[in-house]
mmCIF file of C-alpha atoms in Angstrom:
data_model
loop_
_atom_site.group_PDB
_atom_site.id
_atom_site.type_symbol
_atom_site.label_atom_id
_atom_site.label_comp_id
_atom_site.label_asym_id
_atom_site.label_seq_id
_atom_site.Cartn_x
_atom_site.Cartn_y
_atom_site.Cartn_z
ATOM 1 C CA UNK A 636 0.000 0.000 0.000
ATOM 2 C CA UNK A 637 2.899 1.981 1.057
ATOM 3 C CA UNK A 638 4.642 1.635 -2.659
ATOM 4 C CA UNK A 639 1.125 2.287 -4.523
ATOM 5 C CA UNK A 640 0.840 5.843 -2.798
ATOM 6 C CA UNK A 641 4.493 6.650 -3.308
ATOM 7 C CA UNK A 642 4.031 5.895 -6.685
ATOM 8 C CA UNK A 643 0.553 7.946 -7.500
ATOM 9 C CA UNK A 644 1.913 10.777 -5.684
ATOM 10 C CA UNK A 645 5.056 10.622 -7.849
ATOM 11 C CA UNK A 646 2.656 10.787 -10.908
ATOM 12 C CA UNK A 647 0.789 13.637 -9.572
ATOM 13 C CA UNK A 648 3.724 15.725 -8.529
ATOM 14 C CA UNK A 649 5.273 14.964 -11.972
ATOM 15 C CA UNK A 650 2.019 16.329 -13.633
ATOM 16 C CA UNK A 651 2.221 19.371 -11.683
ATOM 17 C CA UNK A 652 5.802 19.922 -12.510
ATOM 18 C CA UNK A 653 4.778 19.789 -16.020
ATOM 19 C CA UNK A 654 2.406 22.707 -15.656
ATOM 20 C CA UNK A 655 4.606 24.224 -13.353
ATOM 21 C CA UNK A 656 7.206 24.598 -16.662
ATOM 22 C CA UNK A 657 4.488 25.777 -19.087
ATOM 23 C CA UNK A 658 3.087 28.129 -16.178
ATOM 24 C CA UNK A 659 6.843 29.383 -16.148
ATOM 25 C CA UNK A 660 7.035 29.495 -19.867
ATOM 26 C CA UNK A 661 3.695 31.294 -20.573
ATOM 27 C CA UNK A 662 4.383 33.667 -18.076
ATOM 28 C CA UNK A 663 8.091 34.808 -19.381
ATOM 29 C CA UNK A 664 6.512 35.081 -23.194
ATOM 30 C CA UNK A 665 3.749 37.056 -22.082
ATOM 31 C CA UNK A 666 6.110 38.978 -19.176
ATOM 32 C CA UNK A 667 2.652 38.679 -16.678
ATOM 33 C CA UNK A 668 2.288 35.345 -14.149
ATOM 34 C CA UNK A 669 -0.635 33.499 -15.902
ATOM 35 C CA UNK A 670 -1.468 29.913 -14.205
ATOM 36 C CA UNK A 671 -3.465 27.203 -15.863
ATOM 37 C CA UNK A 672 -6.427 26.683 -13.967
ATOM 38 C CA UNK A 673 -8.104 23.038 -13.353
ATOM 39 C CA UNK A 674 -10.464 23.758 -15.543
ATOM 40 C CA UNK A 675 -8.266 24.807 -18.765
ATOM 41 C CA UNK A 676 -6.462 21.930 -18.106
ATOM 42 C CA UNK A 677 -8.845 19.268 -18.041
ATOM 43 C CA UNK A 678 -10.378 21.111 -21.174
ATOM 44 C CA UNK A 679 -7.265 20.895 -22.899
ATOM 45 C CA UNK A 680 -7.476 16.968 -22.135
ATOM 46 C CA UNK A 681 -11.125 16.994 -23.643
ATOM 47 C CA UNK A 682 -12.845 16.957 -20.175
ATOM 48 C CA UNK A 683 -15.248 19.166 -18.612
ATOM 49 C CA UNK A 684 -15.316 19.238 -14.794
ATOM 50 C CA UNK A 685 -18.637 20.816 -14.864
ATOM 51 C CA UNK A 686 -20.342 18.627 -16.732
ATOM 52 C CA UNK A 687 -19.964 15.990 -13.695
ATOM 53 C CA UNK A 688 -21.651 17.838 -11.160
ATOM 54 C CA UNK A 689 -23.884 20.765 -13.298
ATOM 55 C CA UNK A 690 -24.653 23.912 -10.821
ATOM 56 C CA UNK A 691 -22.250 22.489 -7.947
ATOM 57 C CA UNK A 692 -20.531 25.449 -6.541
ATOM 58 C CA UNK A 693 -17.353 23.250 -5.045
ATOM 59 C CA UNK A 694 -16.634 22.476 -8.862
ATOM 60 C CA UNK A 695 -16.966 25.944 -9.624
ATOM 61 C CA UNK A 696 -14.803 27.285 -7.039
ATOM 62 C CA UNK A 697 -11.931 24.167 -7.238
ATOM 63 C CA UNK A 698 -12.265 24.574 -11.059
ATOM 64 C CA UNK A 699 -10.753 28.300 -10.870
ATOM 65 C CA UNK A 700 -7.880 26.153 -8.587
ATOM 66 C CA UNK A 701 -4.444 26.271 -10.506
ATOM 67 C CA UNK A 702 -3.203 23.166 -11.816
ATOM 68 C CA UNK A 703 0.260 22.725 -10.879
ATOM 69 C CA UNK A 704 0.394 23.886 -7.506
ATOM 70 C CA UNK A 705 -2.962 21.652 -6.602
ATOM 71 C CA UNK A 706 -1.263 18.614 -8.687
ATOM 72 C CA UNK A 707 2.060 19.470 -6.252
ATOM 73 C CA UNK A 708 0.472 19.649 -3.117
ATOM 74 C CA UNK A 709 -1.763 16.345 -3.624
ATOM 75 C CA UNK A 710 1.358 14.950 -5.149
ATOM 76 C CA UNK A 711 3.579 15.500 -2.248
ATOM 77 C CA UNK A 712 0.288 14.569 0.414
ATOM 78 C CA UNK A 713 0.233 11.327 -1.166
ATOM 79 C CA UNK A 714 3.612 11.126 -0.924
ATOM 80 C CA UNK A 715 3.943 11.826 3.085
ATOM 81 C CA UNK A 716 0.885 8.930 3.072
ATOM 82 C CA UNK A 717 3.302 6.562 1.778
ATOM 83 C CA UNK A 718 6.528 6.976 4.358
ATOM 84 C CA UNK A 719 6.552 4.150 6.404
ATOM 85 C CA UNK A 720 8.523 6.430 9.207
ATOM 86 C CA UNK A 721 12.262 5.713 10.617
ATOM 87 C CA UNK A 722 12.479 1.620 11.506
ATOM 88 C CA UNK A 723 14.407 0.875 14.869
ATOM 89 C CA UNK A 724 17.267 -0.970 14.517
ATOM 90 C CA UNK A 725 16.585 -3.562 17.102
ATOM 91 C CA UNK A 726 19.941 -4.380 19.897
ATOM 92 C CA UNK A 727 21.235 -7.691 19.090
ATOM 93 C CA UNK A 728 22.821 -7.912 22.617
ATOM 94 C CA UNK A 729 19.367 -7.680 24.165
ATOM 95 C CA UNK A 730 18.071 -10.658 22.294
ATOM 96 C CA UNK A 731 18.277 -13.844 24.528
#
């Protein structure tokens, strides 16, 4: 379980690093900060996040979210879910 949320979080983060560098470009062409939003993204992938939920005002307001710092910060969540934490080393002088 561990391994599978190391490895969707990896995914995610490397999705938001990808917008992150077209965020970055974008804004150096255009010399303003312009951020994809969810919604531009998913429409760029041929989805429409409205169309799941029609008149749902947490789609509306998560839509206007930008894409690679919400893809980062679920990417690096799911991550920290997937540390197992420090193992003790176990003293082999206090085995009997």
């Amino acid at each position: 379980m561990h391994l599978l949320f190391r490895a969707l979080g990896l995914l995610v983060l490397a999705i938001g690093v990808v917008f992150a560098v077209g965020d970055i470009a974008r804004s150096l062409a255009d010399e303003t900060t312009q951020l994809v939003t969810i919604d531009q993204a998913l429409a760029s992938m041929g989805l429409v996040l409205a169309e799941t939920a029609p008149g749902s005002s947490t789609i509306a307001v998560v839509g206007t979210w930008s894409m690679s710092i919400t893809c980062g910060a679920l990417g690096l969540g799911l991550m920290l879910l997937g540390h197992r934490g420090r193992r003790r080393r176990q003293d082999l002088r206090s085995m009997p």
